[in-house]
Every structure is written in C-alpha cells, then in structure tokens.
Coordinates of C-alpha atoms and ligand atoms in Angstrom, one line a residue:
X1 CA 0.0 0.0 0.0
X2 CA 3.1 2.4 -0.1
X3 CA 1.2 3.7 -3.2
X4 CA -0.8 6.6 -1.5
X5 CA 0.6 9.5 0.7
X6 CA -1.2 8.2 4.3
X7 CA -1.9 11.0 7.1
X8 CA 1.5 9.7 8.9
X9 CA 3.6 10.9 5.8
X10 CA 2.6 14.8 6.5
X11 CA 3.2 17.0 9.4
X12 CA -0.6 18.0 9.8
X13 CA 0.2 20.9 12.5
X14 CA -1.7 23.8 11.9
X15 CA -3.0 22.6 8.0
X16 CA -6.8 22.7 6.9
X17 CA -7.5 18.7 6.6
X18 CA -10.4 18.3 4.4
X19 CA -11.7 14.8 4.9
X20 CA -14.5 12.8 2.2
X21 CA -16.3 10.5 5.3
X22 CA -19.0 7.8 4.1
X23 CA -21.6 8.8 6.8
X24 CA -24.2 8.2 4.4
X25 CA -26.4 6.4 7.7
X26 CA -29.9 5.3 8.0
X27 CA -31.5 8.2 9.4
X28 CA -35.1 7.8 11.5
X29 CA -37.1 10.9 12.6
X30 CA -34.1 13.2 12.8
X31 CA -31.8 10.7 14.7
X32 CA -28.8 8.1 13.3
X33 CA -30.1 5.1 13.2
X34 CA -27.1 3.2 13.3
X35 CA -23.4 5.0 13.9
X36 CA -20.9 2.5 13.4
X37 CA -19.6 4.6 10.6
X38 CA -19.3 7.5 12.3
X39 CA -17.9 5.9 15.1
X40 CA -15.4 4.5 12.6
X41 CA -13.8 7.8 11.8
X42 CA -13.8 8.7 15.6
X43 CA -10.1 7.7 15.8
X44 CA -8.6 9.8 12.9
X45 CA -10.5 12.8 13.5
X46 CA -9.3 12.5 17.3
X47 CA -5.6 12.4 16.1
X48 CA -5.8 15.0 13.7
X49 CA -7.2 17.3 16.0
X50 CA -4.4 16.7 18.6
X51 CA -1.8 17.3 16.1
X52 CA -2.9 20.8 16.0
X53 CA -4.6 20.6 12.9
X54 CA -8.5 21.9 11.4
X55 CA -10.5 19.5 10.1
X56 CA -13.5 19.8 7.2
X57 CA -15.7 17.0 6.5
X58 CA -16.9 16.0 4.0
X59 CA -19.8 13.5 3.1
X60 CA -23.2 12.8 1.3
X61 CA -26.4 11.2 2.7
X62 CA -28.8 9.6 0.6
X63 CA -29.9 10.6 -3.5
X64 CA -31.1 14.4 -2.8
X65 CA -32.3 16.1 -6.1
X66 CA -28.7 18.4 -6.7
X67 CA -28.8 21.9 -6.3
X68 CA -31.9 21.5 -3.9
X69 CA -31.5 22.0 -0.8
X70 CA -34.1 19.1 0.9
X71 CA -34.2 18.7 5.0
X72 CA -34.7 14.9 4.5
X73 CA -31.2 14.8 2.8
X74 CA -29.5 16.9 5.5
X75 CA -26.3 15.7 7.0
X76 CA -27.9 17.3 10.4
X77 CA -28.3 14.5 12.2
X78 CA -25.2 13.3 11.6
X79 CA -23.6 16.3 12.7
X80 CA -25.4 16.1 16.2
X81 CA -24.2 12.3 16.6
X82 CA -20.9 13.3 15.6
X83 CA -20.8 16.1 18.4
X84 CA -22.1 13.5 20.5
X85 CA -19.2 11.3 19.8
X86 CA -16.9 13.5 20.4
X87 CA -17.7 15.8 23.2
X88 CA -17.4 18.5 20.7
X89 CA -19.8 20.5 19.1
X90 CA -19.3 19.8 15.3
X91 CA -20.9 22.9 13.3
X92 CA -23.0 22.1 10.5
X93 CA -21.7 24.3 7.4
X94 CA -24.8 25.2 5.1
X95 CA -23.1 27.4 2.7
X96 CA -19.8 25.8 2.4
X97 CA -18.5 26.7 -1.2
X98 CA -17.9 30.4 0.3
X99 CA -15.1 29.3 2.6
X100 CA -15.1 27.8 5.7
X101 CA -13.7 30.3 9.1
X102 CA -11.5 27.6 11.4
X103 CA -9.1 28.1 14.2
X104 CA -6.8 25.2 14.9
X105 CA -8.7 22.4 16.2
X106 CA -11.7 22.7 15.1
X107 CA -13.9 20.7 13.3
X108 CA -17.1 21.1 10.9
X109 CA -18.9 18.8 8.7
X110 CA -20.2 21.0 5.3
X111 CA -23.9 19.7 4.6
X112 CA -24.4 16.9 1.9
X113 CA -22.1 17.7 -0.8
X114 CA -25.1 16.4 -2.9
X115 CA -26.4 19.2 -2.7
X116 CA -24.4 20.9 -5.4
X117 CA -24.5 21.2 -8.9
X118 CA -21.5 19.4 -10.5
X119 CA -21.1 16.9 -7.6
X120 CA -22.2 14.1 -9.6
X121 CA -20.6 15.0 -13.1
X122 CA -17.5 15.4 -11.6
X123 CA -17.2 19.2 -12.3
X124 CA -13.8 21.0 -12.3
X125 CA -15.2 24.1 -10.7
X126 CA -16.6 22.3 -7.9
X127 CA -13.4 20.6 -7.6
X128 CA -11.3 23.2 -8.1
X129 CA -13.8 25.4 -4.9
X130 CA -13.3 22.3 -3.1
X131 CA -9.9 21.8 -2.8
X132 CA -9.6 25.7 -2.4
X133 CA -10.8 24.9 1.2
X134 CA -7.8 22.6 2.1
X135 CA -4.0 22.0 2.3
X136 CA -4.6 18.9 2.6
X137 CA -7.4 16.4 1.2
X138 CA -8.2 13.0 2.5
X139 CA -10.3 10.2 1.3
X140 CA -11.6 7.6 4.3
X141 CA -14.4 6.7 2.3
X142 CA -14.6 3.5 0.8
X143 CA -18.1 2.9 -0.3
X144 CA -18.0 6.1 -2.9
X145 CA -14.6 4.7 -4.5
X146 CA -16.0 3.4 -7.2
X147 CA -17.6 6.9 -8.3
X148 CA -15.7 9.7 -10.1
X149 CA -17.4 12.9 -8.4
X150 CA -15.9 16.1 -7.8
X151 CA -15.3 15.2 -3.6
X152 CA -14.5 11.8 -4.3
X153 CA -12.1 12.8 -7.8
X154 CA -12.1 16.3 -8.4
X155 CA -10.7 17.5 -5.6
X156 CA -7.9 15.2 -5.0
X157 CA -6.4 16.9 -8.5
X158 CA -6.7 19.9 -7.1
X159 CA -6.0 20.1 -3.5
X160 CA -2.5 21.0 -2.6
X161 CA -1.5 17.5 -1.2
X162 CA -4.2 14.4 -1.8
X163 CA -3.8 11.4 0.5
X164 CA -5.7 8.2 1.1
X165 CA -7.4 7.8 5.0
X166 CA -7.2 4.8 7.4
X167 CA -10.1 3.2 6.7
X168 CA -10.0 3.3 3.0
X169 CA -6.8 2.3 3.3
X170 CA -7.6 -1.0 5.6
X171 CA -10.3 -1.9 2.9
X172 CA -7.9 -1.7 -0.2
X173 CA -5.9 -4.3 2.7
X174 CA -8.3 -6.6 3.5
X175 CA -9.5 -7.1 -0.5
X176 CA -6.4 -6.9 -2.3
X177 CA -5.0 -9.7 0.0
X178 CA -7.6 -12.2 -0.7
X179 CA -7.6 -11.8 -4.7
X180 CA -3.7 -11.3 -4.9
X181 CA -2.5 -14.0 -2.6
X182 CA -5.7 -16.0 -1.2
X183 CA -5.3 -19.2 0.8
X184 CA -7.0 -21.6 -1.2
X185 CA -8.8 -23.3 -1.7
X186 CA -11.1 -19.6 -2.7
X187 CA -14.6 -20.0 -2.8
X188 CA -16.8 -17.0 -4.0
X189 CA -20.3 -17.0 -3.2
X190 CA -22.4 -14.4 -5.6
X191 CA -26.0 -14.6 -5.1
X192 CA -28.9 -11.8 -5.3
X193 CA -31.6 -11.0 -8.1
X194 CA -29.7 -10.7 -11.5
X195 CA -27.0 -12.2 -13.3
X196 CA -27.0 -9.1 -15.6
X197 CA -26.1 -7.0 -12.1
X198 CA -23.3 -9.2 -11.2
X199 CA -21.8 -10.6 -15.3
X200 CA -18.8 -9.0 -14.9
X201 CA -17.9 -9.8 -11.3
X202 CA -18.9 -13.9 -12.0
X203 CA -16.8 -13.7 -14.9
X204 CA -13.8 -11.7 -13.2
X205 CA -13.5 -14.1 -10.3
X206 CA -14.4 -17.1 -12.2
X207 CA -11.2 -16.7 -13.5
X208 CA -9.4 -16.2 -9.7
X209 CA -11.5 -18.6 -7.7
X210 CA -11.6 -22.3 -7.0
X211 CA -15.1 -22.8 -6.5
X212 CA -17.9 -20.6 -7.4
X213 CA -21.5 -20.7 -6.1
X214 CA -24.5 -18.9 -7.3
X215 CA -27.8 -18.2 -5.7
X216 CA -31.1 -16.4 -5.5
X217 CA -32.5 -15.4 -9.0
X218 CA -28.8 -15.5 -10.7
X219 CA -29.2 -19.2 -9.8
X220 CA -32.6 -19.4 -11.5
X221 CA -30.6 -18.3 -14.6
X222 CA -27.6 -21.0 -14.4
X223 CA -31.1 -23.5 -13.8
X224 CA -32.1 -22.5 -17.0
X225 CA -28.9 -22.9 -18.9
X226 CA -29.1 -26.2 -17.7
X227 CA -32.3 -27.0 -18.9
X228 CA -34.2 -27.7 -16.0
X229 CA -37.9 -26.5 -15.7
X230 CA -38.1 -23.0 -12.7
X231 CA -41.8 -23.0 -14.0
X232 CA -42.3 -18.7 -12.9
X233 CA -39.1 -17.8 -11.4
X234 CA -37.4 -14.8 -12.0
X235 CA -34.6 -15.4 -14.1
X236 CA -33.0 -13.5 -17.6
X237 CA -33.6 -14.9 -21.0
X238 CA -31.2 -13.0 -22.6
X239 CA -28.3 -14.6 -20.0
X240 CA -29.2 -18.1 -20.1
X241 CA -26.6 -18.8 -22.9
X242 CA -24.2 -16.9 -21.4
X243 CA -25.0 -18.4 -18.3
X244 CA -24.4 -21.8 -20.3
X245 CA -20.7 -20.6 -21.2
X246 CA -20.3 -19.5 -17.7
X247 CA -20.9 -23.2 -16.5
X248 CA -19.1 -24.7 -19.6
X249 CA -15.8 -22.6 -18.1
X250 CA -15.9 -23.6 -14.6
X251 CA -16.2 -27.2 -15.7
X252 CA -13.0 -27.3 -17.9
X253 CA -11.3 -25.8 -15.0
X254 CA -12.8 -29.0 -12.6
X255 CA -14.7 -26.4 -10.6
X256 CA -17.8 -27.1 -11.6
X257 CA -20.8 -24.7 -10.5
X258 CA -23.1 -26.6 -8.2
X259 CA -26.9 -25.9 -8.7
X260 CA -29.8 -26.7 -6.5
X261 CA -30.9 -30.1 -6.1
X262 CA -34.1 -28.7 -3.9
X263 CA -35.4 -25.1 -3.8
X264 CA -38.4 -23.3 -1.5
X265 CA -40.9 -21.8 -3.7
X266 CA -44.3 -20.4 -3.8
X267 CA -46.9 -19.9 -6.2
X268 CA -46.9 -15.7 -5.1
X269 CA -44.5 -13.5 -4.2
X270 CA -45.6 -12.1 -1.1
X271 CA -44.1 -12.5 2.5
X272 CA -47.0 -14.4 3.4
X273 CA -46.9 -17.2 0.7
X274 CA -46.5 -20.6 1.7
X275 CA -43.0 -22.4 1.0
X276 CA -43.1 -25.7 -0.1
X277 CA -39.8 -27.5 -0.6
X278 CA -39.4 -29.2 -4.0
X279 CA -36.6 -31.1 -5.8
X280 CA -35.5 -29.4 -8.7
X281 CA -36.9 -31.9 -11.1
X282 CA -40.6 -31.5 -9.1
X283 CA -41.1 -27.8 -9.6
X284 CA -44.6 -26.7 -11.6
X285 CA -45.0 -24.0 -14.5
X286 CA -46.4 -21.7 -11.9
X287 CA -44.0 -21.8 -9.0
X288 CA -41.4 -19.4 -8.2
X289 CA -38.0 -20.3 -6.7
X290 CA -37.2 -18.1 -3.9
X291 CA -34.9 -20.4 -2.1
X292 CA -32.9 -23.6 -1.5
X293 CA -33.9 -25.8 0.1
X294 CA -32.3 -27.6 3.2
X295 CA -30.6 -30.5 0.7
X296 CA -28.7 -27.7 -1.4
X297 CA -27.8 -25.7 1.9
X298 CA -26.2 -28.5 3.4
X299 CA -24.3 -29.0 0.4
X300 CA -23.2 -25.5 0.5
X301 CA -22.4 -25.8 3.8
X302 CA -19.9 -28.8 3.1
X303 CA -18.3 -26.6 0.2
X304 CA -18.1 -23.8 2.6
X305 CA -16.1 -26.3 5.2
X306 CA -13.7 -26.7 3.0
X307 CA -12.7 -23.4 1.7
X308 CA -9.5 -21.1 3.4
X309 CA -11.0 -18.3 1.6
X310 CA -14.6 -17.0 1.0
X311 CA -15.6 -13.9 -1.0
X312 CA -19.2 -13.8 -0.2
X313 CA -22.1 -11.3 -1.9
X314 CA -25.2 -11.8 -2.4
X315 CA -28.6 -13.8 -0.9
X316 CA -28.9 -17.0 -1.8
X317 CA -32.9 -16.7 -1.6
X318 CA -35.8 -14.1 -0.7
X319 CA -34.3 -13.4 2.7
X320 CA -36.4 -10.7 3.5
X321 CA -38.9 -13.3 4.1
X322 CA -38.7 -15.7 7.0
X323 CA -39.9 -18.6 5.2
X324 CA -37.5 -18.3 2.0
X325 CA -34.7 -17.2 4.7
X326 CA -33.1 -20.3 5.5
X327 CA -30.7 -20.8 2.8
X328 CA -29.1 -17.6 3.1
X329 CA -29.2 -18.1 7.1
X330 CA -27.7 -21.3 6.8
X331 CA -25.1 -20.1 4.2
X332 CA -24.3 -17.2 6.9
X333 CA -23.6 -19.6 9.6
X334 CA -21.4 -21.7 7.7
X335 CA -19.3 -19.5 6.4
X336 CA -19.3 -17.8 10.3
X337 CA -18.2 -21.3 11.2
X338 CA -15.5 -22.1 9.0
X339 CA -12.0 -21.7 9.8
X340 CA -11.6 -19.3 6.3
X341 CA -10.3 -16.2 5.6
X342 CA -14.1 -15.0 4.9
X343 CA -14.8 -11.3 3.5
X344 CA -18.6 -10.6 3.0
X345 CA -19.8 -6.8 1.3
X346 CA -22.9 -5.8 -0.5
X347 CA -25.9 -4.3 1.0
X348 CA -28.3 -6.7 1.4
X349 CA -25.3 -9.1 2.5
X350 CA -24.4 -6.7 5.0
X351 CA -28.6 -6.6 5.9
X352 CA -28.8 -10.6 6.0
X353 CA -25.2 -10.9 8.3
X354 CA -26.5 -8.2 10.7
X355 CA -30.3 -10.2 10.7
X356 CA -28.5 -13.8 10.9
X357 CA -26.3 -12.5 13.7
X358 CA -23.3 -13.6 12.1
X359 CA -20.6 -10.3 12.4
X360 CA -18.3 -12.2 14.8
X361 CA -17.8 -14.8 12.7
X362 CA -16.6 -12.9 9.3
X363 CA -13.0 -11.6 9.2
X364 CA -13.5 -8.9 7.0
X365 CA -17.2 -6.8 6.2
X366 CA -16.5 -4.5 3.3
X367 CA -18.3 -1.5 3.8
X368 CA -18.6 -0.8 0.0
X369 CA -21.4 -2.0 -1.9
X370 CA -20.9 -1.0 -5.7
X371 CA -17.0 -0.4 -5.0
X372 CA -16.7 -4.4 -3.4
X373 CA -18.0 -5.7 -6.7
X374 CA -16.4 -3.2 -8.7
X375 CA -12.8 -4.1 -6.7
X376 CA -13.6 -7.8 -7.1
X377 CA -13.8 -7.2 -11.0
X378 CA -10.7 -5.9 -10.6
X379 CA -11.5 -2.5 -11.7
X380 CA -9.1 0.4 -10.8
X381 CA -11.6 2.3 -8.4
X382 CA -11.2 6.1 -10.0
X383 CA -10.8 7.6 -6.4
X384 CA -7.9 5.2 -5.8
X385 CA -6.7 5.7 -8.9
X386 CA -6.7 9.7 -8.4
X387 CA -4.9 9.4 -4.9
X388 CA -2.3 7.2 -6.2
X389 CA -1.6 9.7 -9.1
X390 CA -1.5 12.2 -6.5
X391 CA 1.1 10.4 -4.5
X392 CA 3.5 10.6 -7.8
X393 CA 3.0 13.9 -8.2
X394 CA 3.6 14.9 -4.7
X395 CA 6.9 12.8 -4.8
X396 CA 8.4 13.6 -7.8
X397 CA 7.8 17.2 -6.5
X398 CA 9.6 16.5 -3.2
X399 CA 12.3 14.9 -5.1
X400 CA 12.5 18.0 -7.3
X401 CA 12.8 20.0 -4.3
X402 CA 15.9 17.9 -2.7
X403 CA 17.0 18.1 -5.9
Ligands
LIG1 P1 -29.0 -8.0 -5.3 O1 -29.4 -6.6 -5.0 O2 -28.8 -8.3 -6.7 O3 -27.9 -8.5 -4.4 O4 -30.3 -8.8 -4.9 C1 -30.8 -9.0 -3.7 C2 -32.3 -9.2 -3.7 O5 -32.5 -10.4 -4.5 C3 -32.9 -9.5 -2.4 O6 -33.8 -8.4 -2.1 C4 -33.6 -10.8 -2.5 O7 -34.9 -10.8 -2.0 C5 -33.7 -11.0 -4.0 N1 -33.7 -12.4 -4.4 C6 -32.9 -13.4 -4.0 N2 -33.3 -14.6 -4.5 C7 -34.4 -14.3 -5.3 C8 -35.3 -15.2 -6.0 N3 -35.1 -16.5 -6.1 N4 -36.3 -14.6 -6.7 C9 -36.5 -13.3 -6.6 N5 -35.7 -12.4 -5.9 C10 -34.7 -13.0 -5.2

C-alpha cells in the first residue's frame, strides 16, 4: 500500500485537513439510526485534532435532487451524533462553497455535498472550490470509491497534497489480500436477483477462484442454462446462454458450479406465501424459486467447510422473508463457522449478516457496496486511482525539491 501519501507521511500541525467520510447512515425521525460509521472515523478525526490541525468533513447522505436544498437529505443528524461522539460541538456548514472560518482544532462537517450542482458529473469548478478549502485532502471513504465525483475525484487533483485515510486504506488491505495472494482453496459465493447486475464480477472471479456458487435469482438463470424447468421464477432470458458458457468454463477448470438439487418456492411473491420444498426436477410451471432448500444448503455448507478463503455477496434466496430465509441463514452460519479467511460486502449481504447475527464470525465486512463488486472485477476504483496519481506527483515534487 506504499502507493498513496497516508496521514502519517505529513506533518498536519496547523493545516486545513479536508476529509471525504462515508456517513451516508440510516436516518429515522431526525436521529442516526445506526453510527458504526461514524464511530469509525472517531479515531482519525481524534488524532488529527491533537496534532494541532483543522478539520473539514466531508460526506453525502442519501440521492437528494442536486442543487436543492431538501431537510430529509441533510447531513444534520449526523452532525449532532458526531458532536455527541466526540464531546465536541461539530458545526454544521450550510453554505460551504464560500469558505469555511476555522481556528486550529476545530472541526465542521459541510452539509451533503449532494447538494451541489457538479457533484455528480465530476465538475472541475466544484473541484477546483473544493480543494480551495484545504491543504490537505483526505479520502476515508470506501463505499464512494467506485464513483468519479468532484469530492470523491475532483478534488484530489486539485488540492495541494491528496492522501488516502485509514479506513480506505484498511479496505484496499483486507481485498487486495484475498484476490492477490488468497489461501486456497477460494470460494466465491455471488447470489442476489440478476446475473445481468453481477456478469462481470462472476466472470472476473471465475477466473481467480476455485469454487464458485451462485444463488437467488442469478441461480434461476444457471437452472435455466441447464435445462431444468423454474416454472415462474425470475430469471434472464437473454443470459441463459451466457449463463451456459459460464458453467461450460468452470467445468474445464474442474470447478464445476453446483446448482440446486431442492429449492423453497411459492406460487406468489408475497411474505406471506406458503414455502413448499421441492426437488428441482418437481417444480410446476407456476412456482417461483425463492430459495434452496435444506438438501442444497447443506451441500453448501460442506463446500463452505472446506474453503480457506470466501468472498461472499449476495442472498442466496428471498431473505427478506422468514420462510425463504433459510438458505441464506444457513449459508451465513457456515461461512461464520468455517476456519476461512471470509470477506462478505454488499448491502443486502451486510442486511442478512447483521439479521442472521453472524458479524463475529466474518474476518473482513467491506463497507462498499458497488466499490466491493467493482474491486472484485478488478476495476481500478477512480478515487484510488486519483490518490495514487496524487502520491506521484507529490513525490516527484519532493524529489524536485531535494534536488
Ligand atoms: P441484489 O441486489 O442483486 O444483491 O439482490 C438482492 C435481492 O435479491 C434481495 O432483495 C432478494 O430478495 C432478491 N432475491 C434473492 N433470491 C431471489 C429469487 N429467487 N427470486 C426473486 N428475488 C430474489
């Protein structure tokens, strides 16, 4: 990781640090609903204040319409928790763009950077405004790394020095170790509602991994390919042959894909529906697969024993609902109860770990959604990529200045 300048590299005493948090939270009647990510950033902020320095956050919350400003979208409650946290007050900055008044250490949050016009296109005024409001820029925000936006990208051009935070920095750790280097056998587990969501991540580590499961309505594709009846499961007609060639790959590398040999299904989609459990040879032109059923999860289960490494995303069935739950609860306990290296991300992954009561038992949650799959494609994430440009820059400038 020696390719981004960290916070340890600068002497911070006295600078304007301008940091891009994820505290994009659930927020209920005015209050966090859960702050484990602002907890999360409690640490840095607390050294960087000690060090002497000022400190502007940074963050969005939710999709507000830009250049509205919209109360339900404000960063408010965030800021109070924050204060909270800290046994600070943290000022919440409305009109931010202006210029921001700081002594040393202090510490304001700016309100959703959503809010502005440009924030989403990436727009080199608003980054260029941005960075005018730093010495130093900081990105500890993960979950947004996939996205080129002026304060994830724009800024980190501009700003006078651009460096990559802690926890961004421990995610690019805890991923980068398990698809350079991973103790294998590897075992990636991609489930959730489409295969045409997910294509390039099943191709990408179908190359990498050892073993690869699929589930939920991805699986009702591979069924497909396979020529097996899913009577009125959701599944995508256009991706059943590629679905085929998918299967056809993993097979002439001896890893073949294992489907369901028994499924829960229903002949509605509601959360009151009745399950029945069916082999896969039983099921009727008008059921839906919304599970597996307890054959298949066992199955899994044994695959899952024998892994050293587990990349897991995705439900393996309609876990929202307790009766087509099982499969991804049993799923969830076995990889909690293997011995692997297991890294889980995704949202709903993160929802059915958290509702399975499984955190303890997974070494590494990601907290990135779209940026977890996008990593695990092995995409360059363009506000990595930005940071580590940033780094060369900033040392062939030092070198200059030796020099
Ligand atoms: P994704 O966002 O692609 O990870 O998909 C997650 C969603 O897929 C969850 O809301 C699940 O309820 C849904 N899902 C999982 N399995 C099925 C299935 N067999 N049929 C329909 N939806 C499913």
């Amino acid at each position: 990781m020696s390719d981004f300048l960290k916070l340890a590299d600068l002497d911070l005493s006295g600078k304007r640090v301008l940091i891009r948090e994820d505290y994009n939270v659930p927020v209920k009647h005015g209050r966090v609903e859960d702050d484990t990510r602002i907890r999360a950033s409690l640490p840095t902020l607390q050294t960087i204040l000690e060090e002497g320095a000022r400190i502007i956050l940074f963050s969005h919350l939710g999709r507000p319409k830009e250049g509205v400003y919209d109360e339900a979208f404000s960063l408010a409650p965030v800021a109070e928790r924050l204060s909270e946290l800290l046994g600070r007050k943290v000022p919440l900055i409305k009109d931010w763009l202006e210029g921001v008044d700081l002594e040393n250490h202090d510490i304001v949050l700016c309100e959703n950077v959503r809010f502005e016009k440009g924030e989403k296109a990436n727009d080199d005024e608003l980054a260029r405004r941005m960075a005018r409001l730093c010495h130093i820029y900081v990105n500890d925000a993960f979950a947004t790394a996939h996205r080129a936006q002026a304060s994830t990208h724009g800024v980190a051009k501009y700003a006078p020095v651009s460096c990559a935070g802690p926890l961004l920095i421990a995610e690019l750790k805890a991923l980068s170790a398990i698809m350079r280097k991973p103790e294998r056998p590897l075992l990636a587990i991609v489930g959730g509602a489409k295969v045409s969501g997910k294509l390039n991540v099943l191709e990408s580590l179908l190359g990498k991994v050892d073993q690869l499961i699929v589930g939920g309505g991805i699986a009702n594709t591979f069924l497909k390919a396979a020529g097996l009846n899913i009577g009125n499961s959701l599944y995508e007609a256009e991706l059943v042959d590629m679905a085929g060639q998918l299967m056809k790959r993993a097979r002439k590398k001896g890893a073949e894909i294992p489907l369901p040999s028994d499924v829960a299904c229903a002949k509605t989609f509601d959360e009151n529906a009745k399950a029945n459990i069916k082999k896969i040879d039983d099921i009727e032109d008008d059921d839906q697969i919304l599970d597996v059923g307890p054959e298949t999860a066992a199955h899994y289960a044994e695959i899952i024993g024998q892994a050293k490494t587990i990349v897991w995303n995705g439900p393996l069935g309609v876990f929202e609902f307790e009766q087509f739950s099982q499969g991804t609860r049993k799923l969830a306990e076995a990889i909690a109860r293997s011995d692997a290296y297991s890294v889980a991300g995704g949202g709903d992954t993160l929802a059915a770990i958290s509702k399975f009561d499984v955190t303890e038992g997974i070494s590494y949650i990601s907290t990135g959604g779209g940026a977890f799959l996008e990593f695990l494609e092995g995409k360059k994430l363009p506000a990595v990529q930005i940071l580590e440009e940033a780094a060369r820059a900033w040392s062939a400038m030092e070198r200059a200045r030796e020099f």
